[in-house]
Coordinates of C-alpha atoms in Angstrom, one line a residue:
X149 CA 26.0 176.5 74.3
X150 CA 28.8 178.0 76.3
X151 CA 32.1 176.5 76.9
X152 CA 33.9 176.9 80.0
X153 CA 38.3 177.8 80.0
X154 CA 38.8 174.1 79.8
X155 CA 36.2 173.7 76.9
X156 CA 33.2 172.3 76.7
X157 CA 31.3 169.7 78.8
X158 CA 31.6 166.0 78.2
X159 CA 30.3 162.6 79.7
X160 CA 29.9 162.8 83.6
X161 CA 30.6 166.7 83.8
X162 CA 27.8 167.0 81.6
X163 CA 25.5 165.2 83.0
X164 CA 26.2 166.7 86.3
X165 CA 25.7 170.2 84.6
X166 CA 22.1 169.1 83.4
X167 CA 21.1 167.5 86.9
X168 CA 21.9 170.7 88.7
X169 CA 19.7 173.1 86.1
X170 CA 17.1 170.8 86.4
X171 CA 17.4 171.3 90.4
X172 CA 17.6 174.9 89.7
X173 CA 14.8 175.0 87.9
X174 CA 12.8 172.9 90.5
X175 CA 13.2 175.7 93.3
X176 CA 12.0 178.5 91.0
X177 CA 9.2 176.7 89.9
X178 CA 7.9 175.8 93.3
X179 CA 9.9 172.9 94.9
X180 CA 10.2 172.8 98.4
X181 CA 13.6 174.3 99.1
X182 CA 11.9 177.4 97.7
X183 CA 8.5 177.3 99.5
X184 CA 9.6 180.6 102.2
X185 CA 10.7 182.7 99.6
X186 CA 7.9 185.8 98.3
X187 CA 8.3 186.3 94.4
X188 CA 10.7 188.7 93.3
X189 CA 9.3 192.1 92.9
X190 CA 7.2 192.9 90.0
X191 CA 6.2 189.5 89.2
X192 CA 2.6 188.1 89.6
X193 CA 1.9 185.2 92.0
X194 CA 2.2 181.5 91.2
X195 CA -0.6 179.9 90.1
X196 CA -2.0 177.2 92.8
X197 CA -4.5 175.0 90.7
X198 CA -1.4 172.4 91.2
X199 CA 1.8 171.5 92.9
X200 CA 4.9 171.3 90.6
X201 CA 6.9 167.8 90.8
X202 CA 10.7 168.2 90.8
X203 CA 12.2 166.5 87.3
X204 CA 13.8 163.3 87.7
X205 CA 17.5 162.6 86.6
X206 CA 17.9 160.6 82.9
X207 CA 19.1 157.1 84.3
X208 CA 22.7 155.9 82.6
X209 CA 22.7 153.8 79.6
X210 CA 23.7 150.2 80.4
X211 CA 27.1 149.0 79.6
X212 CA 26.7 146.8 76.4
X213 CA 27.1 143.6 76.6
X214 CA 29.9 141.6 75.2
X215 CA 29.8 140.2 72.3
X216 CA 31.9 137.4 70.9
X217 CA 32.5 135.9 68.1
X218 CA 31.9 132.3 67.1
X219 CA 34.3 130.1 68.4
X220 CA 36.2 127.6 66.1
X221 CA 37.5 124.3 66.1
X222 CA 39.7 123.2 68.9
X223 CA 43.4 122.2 67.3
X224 CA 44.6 118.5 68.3
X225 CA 45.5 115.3 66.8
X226 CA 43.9 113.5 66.2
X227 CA 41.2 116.0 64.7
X228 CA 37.9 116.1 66.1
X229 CA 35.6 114.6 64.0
X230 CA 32.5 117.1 64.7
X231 CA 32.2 120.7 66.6
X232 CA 29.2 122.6 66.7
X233 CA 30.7 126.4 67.5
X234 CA 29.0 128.8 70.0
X235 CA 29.2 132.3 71.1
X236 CA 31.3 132.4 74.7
X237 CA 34.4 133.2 76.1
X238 CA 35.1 129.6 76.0
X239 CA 37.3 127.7 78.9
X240 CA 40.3 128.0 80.9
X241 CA 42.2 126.6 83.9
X242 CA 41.6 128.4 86.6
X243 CA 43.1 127.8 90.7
X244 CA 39.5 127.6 91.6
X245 CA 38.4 125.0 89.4
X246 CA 38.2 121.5 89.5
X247 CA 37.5 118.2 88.1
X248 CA 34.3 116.2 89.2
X249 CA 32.0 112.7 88.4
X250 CA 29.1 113.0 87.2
X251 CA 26.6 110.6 88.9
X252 CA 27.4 106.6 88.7
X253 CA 31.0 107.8 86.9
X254 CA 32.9 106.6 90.1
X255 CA 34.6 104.6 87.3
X256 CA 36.2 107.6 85.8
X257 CA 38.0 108.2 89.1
X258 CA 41.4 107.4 87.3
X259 CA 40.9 109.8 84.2
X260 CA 39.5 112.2 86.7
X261 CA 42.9 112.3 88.9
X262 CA 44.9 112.0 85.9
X263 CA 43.3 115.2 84.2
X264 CA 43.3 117.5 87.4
X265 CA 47.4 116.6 87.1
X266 CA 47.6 117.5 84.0
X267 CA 45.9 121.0 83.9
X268 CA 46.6 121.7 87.5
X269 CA 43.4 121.7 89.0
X270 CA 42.0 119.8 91.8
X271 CA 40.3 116.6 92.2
X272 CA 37.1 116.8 93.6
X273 CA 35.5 112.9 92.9
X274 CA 31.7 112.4 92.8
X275 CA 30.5 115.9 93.2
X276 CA 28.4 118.6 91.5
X277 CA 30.1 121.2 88.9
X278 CA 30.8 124.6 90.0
X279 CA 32.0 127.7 88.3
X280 CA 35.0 126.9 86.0
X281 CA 34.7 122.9 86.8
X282 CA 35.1 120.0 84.9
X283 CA 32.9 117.5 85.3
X284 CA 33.1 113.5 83.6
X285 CA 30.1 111.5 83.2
X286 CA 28.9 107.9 81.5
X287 CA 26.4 107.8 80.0
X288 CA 24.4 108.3 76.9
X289 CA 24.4 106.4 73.8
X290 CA 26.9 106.1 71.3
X291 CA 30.0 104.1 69.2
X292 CA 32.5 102.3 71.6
X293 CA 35.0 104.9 72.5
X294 CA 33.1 107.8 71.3
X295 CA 32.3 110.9 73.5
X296 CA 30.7 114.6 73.8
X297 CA 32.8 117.4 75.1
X298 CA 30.5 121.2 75.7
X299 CA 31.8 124.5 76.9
X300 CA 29.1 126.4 78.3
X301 CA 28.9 128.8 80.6
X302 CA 32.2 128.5 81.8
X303 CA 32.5 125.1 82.8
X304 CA 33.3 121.4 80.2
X305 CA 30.8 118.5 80.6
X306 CA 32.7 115.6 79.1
X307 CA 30.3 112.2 78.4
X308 CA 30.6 108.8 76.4
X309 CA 28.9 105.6 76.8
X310 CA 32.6 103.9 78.2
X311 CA 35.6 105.4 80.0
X312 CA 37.5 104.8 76.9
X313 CA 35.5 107.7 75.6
X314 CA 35.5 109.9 78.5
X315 CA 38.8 109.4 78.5
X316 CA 39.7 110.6 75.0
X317 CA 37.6 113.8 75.5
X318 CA 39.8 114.6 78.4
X319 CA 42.9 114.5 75.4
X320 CA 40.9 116.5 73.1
X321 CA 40.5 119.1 76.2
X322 CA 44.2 118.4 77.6
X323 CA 45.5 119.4 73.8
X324 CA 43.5 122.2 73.5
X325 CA 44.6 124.0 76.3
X326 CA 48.1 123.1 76.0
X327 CA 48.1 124.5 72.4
X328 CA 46.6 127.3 72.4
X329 CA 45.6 128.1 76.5
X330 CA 42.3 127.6 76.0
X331 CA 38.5 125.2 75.2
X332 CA 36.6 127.0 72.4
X333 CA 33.2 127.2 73.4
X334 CA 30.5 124.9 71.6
X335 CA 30.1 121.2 71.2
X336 CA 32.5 118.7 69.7
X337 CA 30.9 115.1 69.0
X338 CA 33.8 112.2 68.4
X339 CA 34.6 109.3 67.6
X340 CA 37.0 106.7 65.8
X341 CA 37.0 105.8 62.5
X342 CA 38.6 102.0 63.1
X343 CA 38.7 100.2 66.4
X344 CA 42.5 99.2 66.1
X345 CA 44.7 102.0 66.1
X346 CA 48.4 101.2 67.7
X347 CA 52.2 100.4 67.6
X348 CA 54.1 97.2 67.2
X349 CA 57.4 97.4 68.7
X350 CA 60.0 94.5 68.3
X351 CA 61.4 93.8 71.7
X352 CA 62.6 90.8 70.9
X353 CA 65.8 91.5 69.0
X354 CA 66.4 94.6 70.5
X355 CA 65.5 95.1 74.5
X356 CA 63.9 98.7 75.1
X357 CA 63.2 99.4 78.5
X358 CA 60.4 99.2 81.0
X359 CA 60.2 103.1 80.9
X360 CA 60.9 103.8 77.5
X361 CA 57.4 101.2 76.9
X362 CA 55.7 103.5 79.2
X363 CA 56.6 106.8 77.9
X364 CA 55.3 105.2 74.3
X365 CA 51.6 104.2 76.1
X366 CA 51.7 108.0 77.6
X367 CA 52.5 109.1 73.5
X368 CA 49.8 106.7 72.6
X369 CA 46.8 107.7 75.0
X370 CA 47.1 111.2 74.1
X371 CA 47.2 110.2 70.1
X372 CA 44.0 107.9 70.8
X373 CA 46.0 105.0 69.8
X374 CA 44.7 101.7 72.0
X375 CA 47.2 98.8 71.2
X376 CA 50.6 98.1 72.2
X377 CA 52.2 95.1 70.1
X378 CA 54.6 93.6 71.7
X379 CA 56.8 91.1 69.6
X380 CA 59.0 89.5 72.3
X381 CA 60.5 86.1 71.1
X382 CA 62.7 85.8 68.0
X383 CA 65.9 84.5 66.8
X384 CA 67.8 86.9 68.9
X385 CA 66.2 87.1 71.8
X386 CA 63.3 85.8 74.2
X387 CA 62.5 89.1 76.1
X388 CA 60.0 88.6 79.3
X389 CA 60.7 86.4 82.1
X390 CA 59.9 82.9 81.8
X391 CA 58.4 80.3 85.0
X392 CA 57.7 77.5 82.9
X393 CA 60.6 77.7 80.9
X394 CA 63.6 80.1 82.3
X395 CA 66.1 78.3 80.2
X396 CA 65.0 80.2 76.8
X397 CA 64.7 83.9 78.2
X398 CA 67.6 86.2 77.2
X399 CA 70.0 88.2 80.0
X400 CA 68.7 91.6 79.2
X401 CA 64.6 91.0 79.6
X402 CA 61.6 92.6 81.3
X403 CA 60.6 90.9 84.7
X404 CA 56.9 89.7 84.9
X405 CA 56.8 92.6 87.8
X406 CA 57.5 95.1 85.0
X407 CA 55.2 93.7 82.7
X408 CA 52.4 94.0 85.2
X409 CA 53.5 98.0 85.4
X410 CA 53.8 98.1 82.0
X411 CA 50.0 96.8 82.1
X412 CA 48.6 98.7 84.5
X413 CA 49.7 102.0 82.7
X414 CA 48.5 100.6 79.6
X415 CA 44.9 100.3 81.4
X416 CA 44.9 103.9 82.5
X417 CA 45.6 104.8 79.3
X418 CA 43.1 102.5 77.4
X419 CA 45.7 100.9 75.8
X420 CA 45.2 96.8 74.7
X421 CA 48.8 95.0 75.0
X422 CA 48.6 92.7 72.2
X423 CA 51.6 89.9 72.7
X424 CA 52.9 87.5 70.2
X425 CA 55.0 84.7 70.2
X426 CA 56.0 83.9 66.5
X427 CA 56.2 80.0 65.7
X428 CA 57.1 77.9 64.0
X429 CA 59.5 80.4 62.3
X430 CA 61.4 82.9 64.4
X431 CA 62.2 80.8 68.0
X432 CA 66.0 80.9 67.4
X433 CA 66.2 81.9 71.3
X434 CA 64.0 78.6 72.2
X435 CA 66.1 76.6 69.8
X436 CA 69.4 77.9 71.4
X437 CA 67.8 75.9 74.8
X438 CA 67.1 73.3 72.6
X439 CA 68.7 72.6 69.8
X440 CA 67.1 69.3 69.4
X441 CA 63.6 71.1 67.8
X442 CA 66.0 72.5 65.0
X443 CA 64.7 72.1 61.7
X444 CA 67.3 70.5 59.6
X445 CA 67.4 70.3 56.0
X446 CA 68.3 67.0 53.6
X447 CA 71.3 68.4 52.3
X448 CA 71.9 68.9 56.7
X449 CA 70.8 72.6 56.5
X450 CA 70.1 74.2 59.8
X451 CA 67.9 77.4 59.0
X452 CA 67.7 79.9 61.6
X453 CA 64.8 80.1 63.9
X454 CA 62.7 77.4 62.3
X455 CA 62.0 74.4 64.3
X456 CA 60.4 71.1 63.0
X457 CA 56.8 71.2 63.1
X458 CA 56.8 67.1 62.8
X459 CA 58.2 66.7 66.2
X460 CA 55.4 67.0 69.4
X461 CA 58.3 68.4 71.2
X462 CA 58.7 71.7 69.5
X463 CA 54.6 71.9 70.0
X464 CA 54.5 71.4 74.1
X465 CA 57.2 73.8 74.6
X466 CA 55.6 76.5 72.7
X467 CA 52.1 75.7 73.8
X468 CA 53.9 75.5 77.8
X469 CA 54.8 79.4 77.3
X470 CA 51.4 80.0 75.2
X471 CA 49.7 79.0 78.5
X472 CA 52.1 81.2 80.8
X473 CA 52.0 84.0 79.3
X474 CA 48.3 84.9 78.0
X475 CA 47.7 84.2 82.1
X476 CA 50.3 87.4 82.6
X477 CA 48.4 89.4 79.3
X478 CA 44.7 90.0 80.1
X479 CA 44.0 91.9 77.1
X480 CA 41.6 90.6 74.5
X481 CA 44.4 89.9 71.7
X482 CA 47.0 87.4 71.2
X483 CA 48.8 87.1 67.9
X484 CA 50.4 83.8 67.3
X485 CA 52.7 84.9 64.5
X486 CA 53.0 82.1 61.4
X487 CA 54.8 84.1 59.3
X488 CA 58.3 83.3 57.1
X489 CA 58.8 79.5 57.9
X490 CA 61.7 78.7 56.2
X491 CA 60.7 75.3 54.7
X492 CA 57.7 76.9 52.7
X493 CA 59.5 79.4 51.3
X494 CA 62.1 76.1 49.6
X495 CA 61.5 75.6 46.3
X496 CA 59.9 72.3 46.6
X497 CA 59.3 71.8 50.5
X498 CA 58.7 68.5 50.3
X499 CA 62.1 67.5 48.9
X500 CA 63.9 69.6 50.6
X501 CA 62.0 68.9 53.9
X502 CA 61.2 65.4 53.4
X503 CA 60.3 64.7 57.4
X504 CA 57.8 67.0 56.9
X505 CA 56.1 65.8 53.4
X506 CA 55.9 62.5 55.3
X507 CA 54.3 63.6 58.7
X508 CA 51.9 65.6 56.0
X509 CA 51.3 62.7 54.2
X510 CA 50.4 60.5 57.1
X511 CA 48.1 63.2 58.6
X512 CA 45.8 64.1 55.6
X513 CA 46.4 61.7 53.0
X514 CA 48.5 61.4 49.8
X515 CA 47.4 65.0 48.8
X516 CA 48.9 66.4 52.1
X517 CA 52.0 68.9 52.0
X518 CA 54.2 70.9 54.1
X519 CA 51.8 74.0 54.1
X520 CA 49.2 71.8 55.4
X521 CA 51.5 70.4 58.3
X522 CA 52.4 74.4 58.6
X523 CA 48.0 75.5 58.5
X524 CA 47.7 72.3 61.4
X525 CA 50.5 73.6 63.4
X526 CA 49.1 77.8 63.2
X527 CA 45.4 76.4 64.2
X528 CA 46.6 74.3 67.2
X529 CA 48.4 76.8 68.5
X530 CA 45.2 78.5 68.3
X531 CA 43.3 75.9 70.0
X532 CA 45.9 76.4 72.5
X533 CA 44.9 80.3 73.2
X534 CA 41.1 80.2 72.0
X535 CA 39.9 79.2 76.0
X536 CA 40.8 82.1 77.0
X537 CA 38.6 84.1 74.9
X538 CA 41.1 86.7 72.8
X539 CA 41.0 87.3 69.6
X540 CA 43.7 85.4 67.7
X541 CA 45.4 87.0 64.9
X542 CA 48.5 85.8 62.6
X543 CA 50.6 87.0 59.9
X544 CA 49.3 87.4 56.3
X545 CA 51.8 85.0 54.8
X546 CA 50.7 82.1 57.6
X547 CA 47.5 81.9 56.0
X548 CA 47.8 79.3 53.0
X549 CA 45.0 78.3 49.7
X550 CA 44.8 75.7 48.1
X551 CA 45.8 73.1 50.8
X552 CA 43.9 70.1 52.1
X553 CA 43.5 72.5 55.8
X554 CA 42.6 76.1 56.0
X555 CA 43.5 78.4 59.0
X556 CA 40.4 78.5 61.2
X557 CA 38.3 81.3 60.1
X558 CA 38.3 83.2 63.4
X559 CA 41.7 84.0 63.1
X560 CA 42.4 87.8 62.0
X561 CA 44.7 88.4 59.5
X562 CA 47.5 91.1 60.4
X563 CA 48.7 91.6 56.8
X564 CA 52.0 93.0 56.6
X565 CA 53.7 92.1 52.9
X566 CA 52.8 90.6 49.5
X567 CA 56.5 89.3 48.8
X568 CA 56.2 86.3 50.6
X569 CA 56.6 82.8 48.5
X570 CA 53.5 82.0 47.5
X571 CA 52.6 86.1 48.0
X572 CA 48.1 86.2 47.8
X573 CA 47.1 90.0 47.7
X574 CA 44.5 91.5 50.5
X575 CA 41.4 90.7 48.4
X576 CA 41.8 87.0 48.7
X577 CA 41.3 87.6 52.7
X578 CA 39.1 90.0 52.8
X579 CA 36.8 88.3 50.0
X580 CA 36.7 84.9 52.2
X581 CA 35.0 87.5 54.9
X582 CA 38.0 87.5 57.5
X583 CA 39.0 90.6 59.8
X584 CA 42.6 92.2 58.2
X585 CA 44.4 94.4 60.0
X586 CA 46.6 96.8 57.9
X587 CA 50.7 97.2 59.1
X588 CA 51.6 98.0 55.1
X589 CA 55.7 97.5 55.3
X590 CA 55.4 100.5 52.4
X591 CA 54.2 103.0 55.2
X592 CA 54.2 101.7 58.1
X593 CA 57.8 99.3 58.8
X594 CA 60.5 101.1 60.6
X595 CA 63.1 98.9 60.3
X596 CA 66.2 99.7 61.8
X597 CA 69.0 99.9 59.8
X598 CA 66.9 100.1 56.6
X599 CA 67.9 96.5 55.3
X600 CA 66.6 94.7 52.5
X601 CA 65.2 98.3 50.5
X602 CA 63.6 99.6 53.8
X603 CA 63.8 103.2 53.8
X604 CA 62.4 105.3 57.6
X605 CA 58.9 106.3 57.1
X606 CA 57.5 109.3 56.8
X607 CA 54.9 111.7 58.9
X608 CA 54.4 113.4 55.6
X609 CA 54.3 110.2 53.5
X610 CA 51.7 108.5 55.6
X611 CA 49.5 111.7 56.1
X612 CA 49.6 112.7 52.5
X613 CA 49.0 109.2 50.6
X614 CA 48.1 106.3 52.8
X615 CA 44.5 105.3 54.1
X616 CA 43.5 102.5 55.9
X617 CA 42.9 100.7 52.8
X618 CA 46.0 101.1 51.4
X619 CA 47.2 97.6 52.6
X620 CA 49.3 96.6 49.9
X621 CA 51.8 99.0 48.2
X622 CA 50.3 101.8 47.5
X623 CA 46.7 100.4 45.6
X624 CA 43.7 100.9 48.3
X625 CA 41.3 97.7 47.9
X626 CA 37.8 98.9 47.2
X627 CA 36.0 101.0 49.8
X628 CA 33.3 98.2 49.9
X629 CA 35.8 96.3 52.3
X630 CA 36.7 98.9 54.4
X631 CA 34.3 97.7 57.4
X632 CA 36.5 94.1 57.7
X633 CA 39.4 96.6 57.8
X634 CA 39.6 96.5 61.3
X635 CA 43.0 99.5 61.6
X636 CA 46.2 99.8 61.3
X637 CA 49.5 99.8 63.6
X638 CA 53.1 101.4 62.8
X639 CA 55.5 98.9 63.4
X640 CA 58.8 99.2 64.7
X641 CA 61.6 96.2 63.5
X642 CA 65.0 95.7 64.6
X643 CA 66.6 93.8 62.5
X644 CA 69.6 95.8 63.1
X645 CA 69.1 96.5 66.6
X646 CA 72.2 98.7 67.1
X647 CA 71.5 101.2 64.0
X648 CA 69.7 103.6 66.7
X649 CA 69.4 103.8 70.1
X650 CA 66.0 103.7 72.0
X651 CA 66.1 107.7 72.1
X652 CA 66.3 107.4 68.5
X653 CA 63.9 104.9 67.6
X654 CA 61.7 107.4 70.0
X655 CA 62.0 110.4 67.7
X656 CA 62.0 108.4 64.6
X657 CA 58.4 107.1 65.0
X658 CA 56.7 110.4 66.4
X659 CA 55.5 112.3 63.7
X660 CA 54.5 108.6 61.7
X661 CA 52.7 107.8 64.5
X662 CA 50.5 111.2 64.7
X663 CA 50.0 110.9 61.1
X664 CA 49.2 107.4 61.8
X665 CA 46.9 108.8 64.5
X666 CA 44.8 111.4 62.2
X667 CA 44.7 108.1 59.4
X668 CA 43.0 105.6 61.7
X669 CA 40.5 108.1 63.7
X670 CA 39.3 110.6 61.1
X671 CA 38.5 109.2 57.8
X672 CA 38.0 112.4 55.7
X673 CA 40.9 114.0 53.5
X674 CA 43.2 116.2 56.1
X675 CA 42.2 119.9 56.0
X676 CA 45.9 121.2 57.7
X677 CA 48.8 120.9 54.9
X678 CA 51.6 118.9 56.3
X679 CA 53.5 121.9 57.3
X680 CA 50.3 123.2 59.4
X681 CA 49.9 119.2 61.2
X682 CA 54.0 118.9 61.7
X683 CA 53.7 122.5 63.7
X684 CA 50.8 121.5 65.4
X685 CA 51.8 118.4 66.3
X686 CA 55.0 119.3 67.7
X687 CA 52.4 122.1 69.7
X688 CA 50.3 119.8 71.3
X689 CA 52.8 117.0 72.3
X690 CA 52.3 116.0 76.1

């Protein structure tokens, strides 16, 4: 081979080179440019049996076609439960994109809008998917709240057999993207581990805002959290605005206008408000209005918050605001409270109480006591409630054996502590068959100011060591119960309301409740060391 000055031939010069030879050798053998032209001299004539055909040019090798790798899990918190990788460039926002509904998904409207915000594309409605879309659907079968998310061919299909679900795959997509820019390609397949996964937040002796409740919903909804308790009468204050009984409601409280805001964020986010009013312990702010309900002692004690369950009085106030205020809650909870009544935790309620032995007495016979007059009081309150069809939950330390009444047996059990007087352990509930929710004041009590051996939870603490059945200290109850285990909620208490300001309280609970989050939705053992979850966490945030 000969090299020209600049060295040898290479890629297109090359194959240039070899096309022009071959066009060379064309004319002298024949091709038409050459058809005039007599043979040089001294050489015979071409032979005629045949016309020579000009050589065709090699055709280019294609470009290869990319290849990629398979794609890996998407990062968020909660964790997915499932993802099926795939080969693909996977998904990101792009200004041509947008979100659409699938077919009869005009009820996703709402998570729709609220996506295309979020990612910065456009909101298209009921429409079919093009290049780079988005597109929400119902439909298919599956768990309540559960969903499909798929990357393919550069678009996200995002079903579930409720908006609850859709809704959730649009976090899962939402986190994605915001930690790391981009969808992996493949199939993720989700879905909760426990139906009850929330907060409690004690508004009642401290007042947090409107907006500082709807910024915890936004936390919540992108967690997959889906209930808000909201603790809102106690000794120190009575925190929502009252028609049937203004007299009792403290100066700093939420109107009924921002409730209904508060309400209507909490449906766009899937989020359950679960009120309570605690009786008969804890109504020091209805007492102040009327002292006359006061529990009093024989020795002429006054105990805090406790009014006397003998007197019908006490009964139609609280059943007036019962009625008011499950009209203003539509959501399918309402926890009645029951817990830490003062007289049972006496020594010997009935002497020290002795209004009460007698009324119990005179209701259920010689064998009646206080706890029984307490049991009556918790299940007429529930009678109260049960027409409008909620669930009715109570305290762990409301719920009494051994008496002549037993709680009715539709009431959940929100067990919080097993060093109440007369402490019973989880089994005891859960072996009688009823629903327990799990708020374990060893993990998950944030009490502010840390009274009473309280110490600020833990992200760590919870993701490392607690499960859902871990309800009591630190002991899980066998895994044969976990089904009645309905969830869990973090709780926040303010016993000492000033120790830390709402922006504090706000930071304090954020990495308990995304370990609280991962607990409740994914029940296997946490792949990501707490390190890895804290950073990732903090990554993700909306």
């Amino acid at each position: 081979m000969r090299y020209s000055p600049r060295g040898p031939l290479r890629g297109p010069a090359l194959l240039a080179a070899a096309v022009a030879l071959t066009t060379v050798a064309a004319c002298s053998n024949g091709s038409p440019s050459g058809a005039g032209s007599p043979p040089p001299p001294g050489t015979a004539p071409a032979a005629t049996t045949s016309a020579a055909k000009p050589t065709a040019a090699p055709t280019p090798s294609p470009t290869p076609t990319r290849t990629y790798p398979l794609s890996r899990t998407p990062r968020t918190v909660p964790a997915v439960r499932s993802h099926e990788p795939a080969r693909g460039p996977g998904w990101k926002p792009a200004a041509s994109a947008g979100v659409v509904l699938g077919a009869d998904s005009a009820g996703l409207a709402d998570e729709g809008r609220l996506l295309a915000q979020e990612l910065g594309l456009r909101y298209r409605g009921e429409a079919a998917a093009g290049p780079g879309d988005v597109e929400l659907a119902l439909g298919g079968k599956g768990a309540a709240e559960s969903y499909a998310l798929t990357v393919k061919d550069g678009r996200v299909r995002i079903t579930g057999p409720d908006e609850a679900g859709v809704f959730y795959g649009t976090r899962t997509l939402k986190q994605s993207v915001r930690g790391s820019g981009a969808m992996p390609e493949g199939t993720v397949a989700d879905r909760p581990a426990k139906p009850q996964r929330g907060l409690n937040v004690d508004i009642a002796r401290k007042h947090f805002t409107a907006a500082w409740l709807e910024d915890r919903i936004r936390e919540m909804g992108d967690l997959k959290l889906n209930q808000l308790g909201l603790h809102f009468s106690d000794d120190q204050g009575f925190r929502i605005e009252s028609d049937s009984h203004p007299e009792v409601v403290s100066k700093q409280h939420l109107t009924k206008a921002e409730v209904r805001r508060i309400l209507a964020l909490a449906a766009s986010r899937h989020v359950t408000v679960v009120p309570e009013i605690d009786s008969p312990g804890h109504l020091g702010a209805v007492i102040a209005a009327h002292p006359d309900l006061q529990l009093v002692s024989v020795s002429g004690r006054a105990p805090r918050g406790a009014v006397d369950i003998s007197d019908p009085d006490a009964a139609r106030i609280v059943d007036d605001l019962l009625r008011e205020y499950t009209a203003l809650f539509p959501g399918a909870y309402w926890h009645l409270g029951a817990d830490e009544y003062v007289a049972l935790m006496a020594k010997d309620p009935e002497a020290t109480y002795p209004q009460l032995a007698r009324a119990a007495r005179e209701a259920y016979g010689p064998s009646g006591r206080v706890q029984d007059l307490a049991t009556d009081w918790l299940n007429d309150r529930a009678a109260t409630v049960r027409p409008t069809g909620k669930t009715l939950k109570a305290w762990n330390d409301g719920f009494f054996a051994g008496g002549v009444v037993g709680a009715a047996k539709d009431i959940e059990v929100e067990y919080w502590t097993g060093k109440e007087y007369g402490a019973r352990p989880p089994l005891p509930y859960l072996q009688a068959g009823r629903r327990l929710v799990n708020l374990n004041d060893e993990y998950l009590y944030y009490v502010l100011g840390e009274p009473n051996q309280f110490t600020y939870p833990t992200g760590r603490r919870i993701y490392e060591q607690w499960t859902p059945l871990v309800v009591r200290g630190t002991t899980p109850v066998p895994a044969r119960y976990d089904a009645q285990i309905q969830g869990a909620r973090f709780a926040v208490w303010c016993d000492l309301s000033d120790a830390q300001t709402q922006d504090q309280v706000a930071a304090g609970i954020r990495l308990p409740l995304a370990a609280l989050s991962q607990k409740v939705w994914d029940p296997r053992t946490p792949t990501r060391t707490w390190s890895e979850f804290r950073e990732l966490a903090t990554k993700v945030r909306g």
